[in-house]
Coordinates of C-alpha atoms and ligand atoms in Angstrom, one line a residue:
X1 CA -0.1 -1.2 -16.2
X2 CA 3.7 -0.8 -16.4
X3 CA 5.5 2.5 -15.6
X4 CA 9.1 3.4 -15.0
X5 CA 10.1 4.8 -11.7
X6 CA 13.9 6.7 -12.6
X7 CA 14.1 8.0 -8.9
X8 CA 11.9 8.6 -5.4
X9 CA 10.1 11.4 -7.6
X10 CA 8.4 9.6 -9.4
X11 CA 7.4 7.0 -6.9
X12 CA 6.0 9.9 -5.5
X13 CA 3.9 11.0 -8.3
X14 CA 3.0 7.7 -8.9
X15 CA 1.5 7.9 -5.7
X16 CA -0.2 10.9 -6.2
X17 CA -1.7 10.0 -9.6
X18 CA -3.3 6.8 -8.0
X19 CA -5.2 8.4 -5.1
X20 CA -6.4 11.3 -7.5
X21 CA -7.6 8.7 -9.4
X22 CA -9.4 6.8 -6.3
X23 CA -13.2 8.0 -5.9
X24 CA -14.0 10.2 -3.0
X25 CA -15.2 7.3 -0.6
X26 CA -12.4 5.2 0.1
X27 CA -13.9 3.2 2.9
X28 CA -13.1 -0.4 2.7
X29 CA -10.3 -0.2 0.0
X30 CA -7.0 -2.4 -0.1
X31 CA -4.3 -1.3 -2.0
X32 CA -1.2 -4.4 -1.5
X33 CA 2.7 -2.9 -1.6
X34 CA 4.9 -5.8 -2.9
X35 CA 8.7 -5.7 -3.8
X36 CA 11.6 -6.4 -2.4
X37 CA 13.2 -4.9 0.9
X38 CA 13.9 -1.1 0.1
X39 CA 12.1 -1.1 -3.7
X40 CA 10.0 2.0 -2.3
X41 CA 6.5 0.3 -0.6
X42 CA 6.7 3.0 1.9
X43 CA 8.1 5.3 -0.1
X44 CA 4.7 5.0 -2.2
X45 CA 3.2 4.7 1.0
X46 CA 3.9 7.9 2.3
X47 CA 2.9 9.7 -0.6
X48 CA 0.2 8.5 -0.8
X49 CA -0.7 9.6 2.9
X50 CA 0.5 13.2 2.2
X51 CA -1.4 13.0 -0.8
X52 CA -5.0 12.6 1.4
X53 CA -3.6 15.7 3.6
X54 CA -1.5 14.0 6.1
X55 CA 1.1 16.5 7.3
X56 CA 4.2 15.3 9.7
X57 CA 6.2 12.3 10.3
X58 CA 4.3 8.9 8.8
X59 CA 6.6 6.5 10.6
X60 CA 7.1 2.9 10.1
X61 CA 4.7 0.4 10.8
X62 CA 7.3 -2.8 11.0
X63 CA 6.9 -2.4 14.7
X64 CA 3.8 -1.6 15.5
X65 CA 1.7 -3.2 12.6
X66 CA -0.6 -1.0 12.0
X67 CA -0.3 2.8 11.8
X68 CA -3.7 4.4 11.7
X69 CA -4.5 7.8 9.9
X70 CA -7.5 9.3 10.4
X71 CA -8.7 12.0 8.4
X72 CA -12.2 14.0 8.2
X73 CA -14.1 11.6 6.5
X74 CA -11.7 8.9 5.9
X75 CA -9.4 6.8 7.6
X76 CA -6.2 5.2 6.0
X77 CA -4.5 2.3 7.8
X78 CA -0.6 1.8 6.5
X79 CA 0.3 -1.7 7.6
X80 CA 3.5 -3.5 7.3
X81 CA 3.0 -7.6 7.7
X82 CA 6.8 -8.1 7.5
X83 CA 7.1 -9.8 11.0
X84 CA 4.0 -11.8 10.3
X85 CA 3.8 -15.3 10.0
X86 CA 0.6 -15.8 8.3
X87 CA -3.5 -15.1 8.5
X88 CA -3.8 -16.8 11.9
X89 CA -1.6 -14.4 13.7
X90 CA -2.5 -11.6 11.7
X91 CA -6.4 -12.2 12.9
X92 CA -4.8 -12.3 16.9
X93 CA -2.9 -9.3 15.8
X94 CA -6.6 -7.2 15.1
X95 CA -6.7 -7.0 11.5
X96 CA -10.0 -7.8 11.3
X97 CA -11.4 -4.9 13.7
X98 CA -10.0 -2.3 12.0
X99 CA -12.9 0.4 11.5
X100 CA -13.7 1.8 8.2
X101 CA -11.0 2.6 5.9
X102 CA -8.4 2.6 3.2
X103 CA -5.6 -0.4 4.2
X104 CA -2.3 0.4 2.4
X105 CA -0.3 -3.1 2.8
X106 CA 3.4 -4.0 2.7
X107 CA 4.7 -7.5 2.3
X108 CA 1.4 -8.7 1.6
X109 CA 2.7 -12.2 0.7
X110 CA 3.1 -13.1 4.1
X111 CA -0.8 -13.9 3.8
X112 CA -1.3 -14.4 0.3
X113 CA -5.7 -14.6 1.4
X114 CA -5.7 -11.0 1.7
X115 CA -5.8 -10.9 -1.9
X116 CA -9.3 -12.2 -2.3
X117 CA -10.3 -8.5 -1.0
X118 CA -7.9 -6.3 -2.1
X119 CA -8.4 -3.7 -5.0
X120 CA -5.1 -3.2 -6.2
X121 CA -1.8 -4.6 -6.2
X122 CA 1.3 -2.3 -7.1
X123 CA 4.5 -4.4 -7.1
X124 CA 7.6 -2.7 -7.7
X125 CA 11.3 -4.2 -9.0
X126 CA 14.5 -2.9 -9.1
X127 CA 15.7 -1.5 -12.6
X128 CA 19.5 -0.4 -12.1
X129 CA 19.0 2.0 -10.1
X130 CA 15.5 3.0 -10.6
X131 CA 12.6 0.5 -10.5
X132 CA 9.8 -0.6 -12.7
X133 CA 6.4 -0.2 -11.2
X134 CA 3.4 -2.9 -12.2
X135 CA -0.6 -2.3 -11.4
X136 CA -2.5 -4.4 -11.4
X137 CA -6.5 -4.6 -10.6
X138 CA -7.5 -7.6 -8.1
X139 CA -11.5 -6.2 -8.0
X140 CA -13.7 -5.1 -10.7
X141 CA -13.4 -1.5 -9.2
X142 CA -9.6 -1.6 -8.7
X143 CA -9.5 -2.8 -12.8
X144 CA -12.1 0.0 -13.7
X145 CA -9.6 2.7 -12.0
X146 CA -6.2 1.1 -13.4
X147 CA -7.9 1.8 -16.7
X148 CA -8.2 5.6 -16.0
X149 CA -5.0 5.9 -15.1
X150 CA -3.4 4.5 -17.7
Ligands
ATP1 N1 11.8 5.0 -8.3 C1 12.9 5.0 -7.5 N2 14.1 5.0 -8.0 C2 15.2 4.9 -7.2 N3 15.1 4.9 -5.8 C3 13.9 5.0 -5.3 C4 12.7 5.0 -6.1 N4 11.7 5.0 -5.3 C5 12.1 5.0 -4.0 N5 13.5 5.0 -4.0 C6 14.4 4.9 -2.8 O1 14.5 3.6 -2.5 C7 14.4 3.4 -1.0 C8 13.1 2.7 -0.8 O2 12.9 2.6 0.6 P1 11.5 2.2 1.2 O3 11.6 2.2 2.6 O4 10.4 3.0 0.5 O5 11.4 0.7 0.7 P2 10.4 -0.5 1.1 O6 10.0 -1.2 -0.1 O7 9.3 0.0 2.0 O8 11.4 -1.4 2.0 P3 11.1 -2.4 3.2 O9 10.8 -3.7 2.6 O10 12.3 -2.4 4.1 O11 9.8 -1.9 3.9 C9 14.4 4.8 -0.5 O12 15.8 5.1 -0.2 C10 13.9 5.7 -1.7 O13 14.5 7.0 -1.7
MG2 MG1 8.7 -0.4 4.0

């Protein structure tokens, strides 16, 4: 699926639609951010977190990794792998003992395995200056919800 983004807006909404469009257990879902350095991965991100009732700062994970969000019956984990080198350091790191919950991923080509479980994979290119905005399913469930959506 294909959508043109003209401004923030409608990265927003975009955001919006897709966790609308998620079902109500989100446990153990991978969505992957890809695009280029300010193409609007956390800009989708953070949408995205407001949209599941997250109110106040969502601050950027480049530093710390991992920035958890815990919700009544869901947890979201917005992650940003830009500073890692590959799966090795990511396992060190404690990707893998994350509990239950909804990972939101940036750069996600630093370890290209991760997408052998992901869901989704949004990837998002500049277009003047708007972007274009490409989904695509990486699971039978995360196909099945790009379809309703569309
Ligand atoms: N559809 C859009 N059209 C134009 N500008 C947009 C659009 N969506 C987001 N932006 C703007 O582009 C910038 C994107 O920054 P953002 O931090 O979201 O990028 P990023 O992909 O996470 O970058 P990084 O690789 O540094 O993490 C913001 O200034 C935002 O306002
Ligand atoms: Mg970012």
């Amino acid at each position: 699926m294909n959508r043109y983004l003209a401004d923030e807006a409608a990265t927003n909404a975009l955001a919006e639609e897709v966790f609308a469009a998620l079902p109500a257990d989100l446990a153990d879902w991978t969505l992957l951010l890809s695009g280029e350095l300010g193409a609007g991965k956390s800009t989708f991100a953070r949408a995205f977190i407001r949209a599941a009732g997250h109110e106040g700062p969502i601050p950027s994970p480049t530093y710390t990794l991992v920035e958890p969000y815990k919700f009544a019956s869901l947890s979201i984990y917005h992650i940003d792998l830009y500073r890692v080198a590959d799966s090795e350091e990511l396992r060190y790191l404690g990707y893998n003992e994350l509990d239950d919950g909804l990972c939101l991923v940036e750069w996600p080509e630093r370890v290209p395995e991760l997408a052998n479980d992901a869901d989704l994979i949004l990837e998002l290119r500049y277009e003047g200056d708007a972007r274009l905005a490409s989904i695509r399913g990486l699971s039978e469930r995360g196909s099945a919800l790009i379809q309703k959506i569309n």
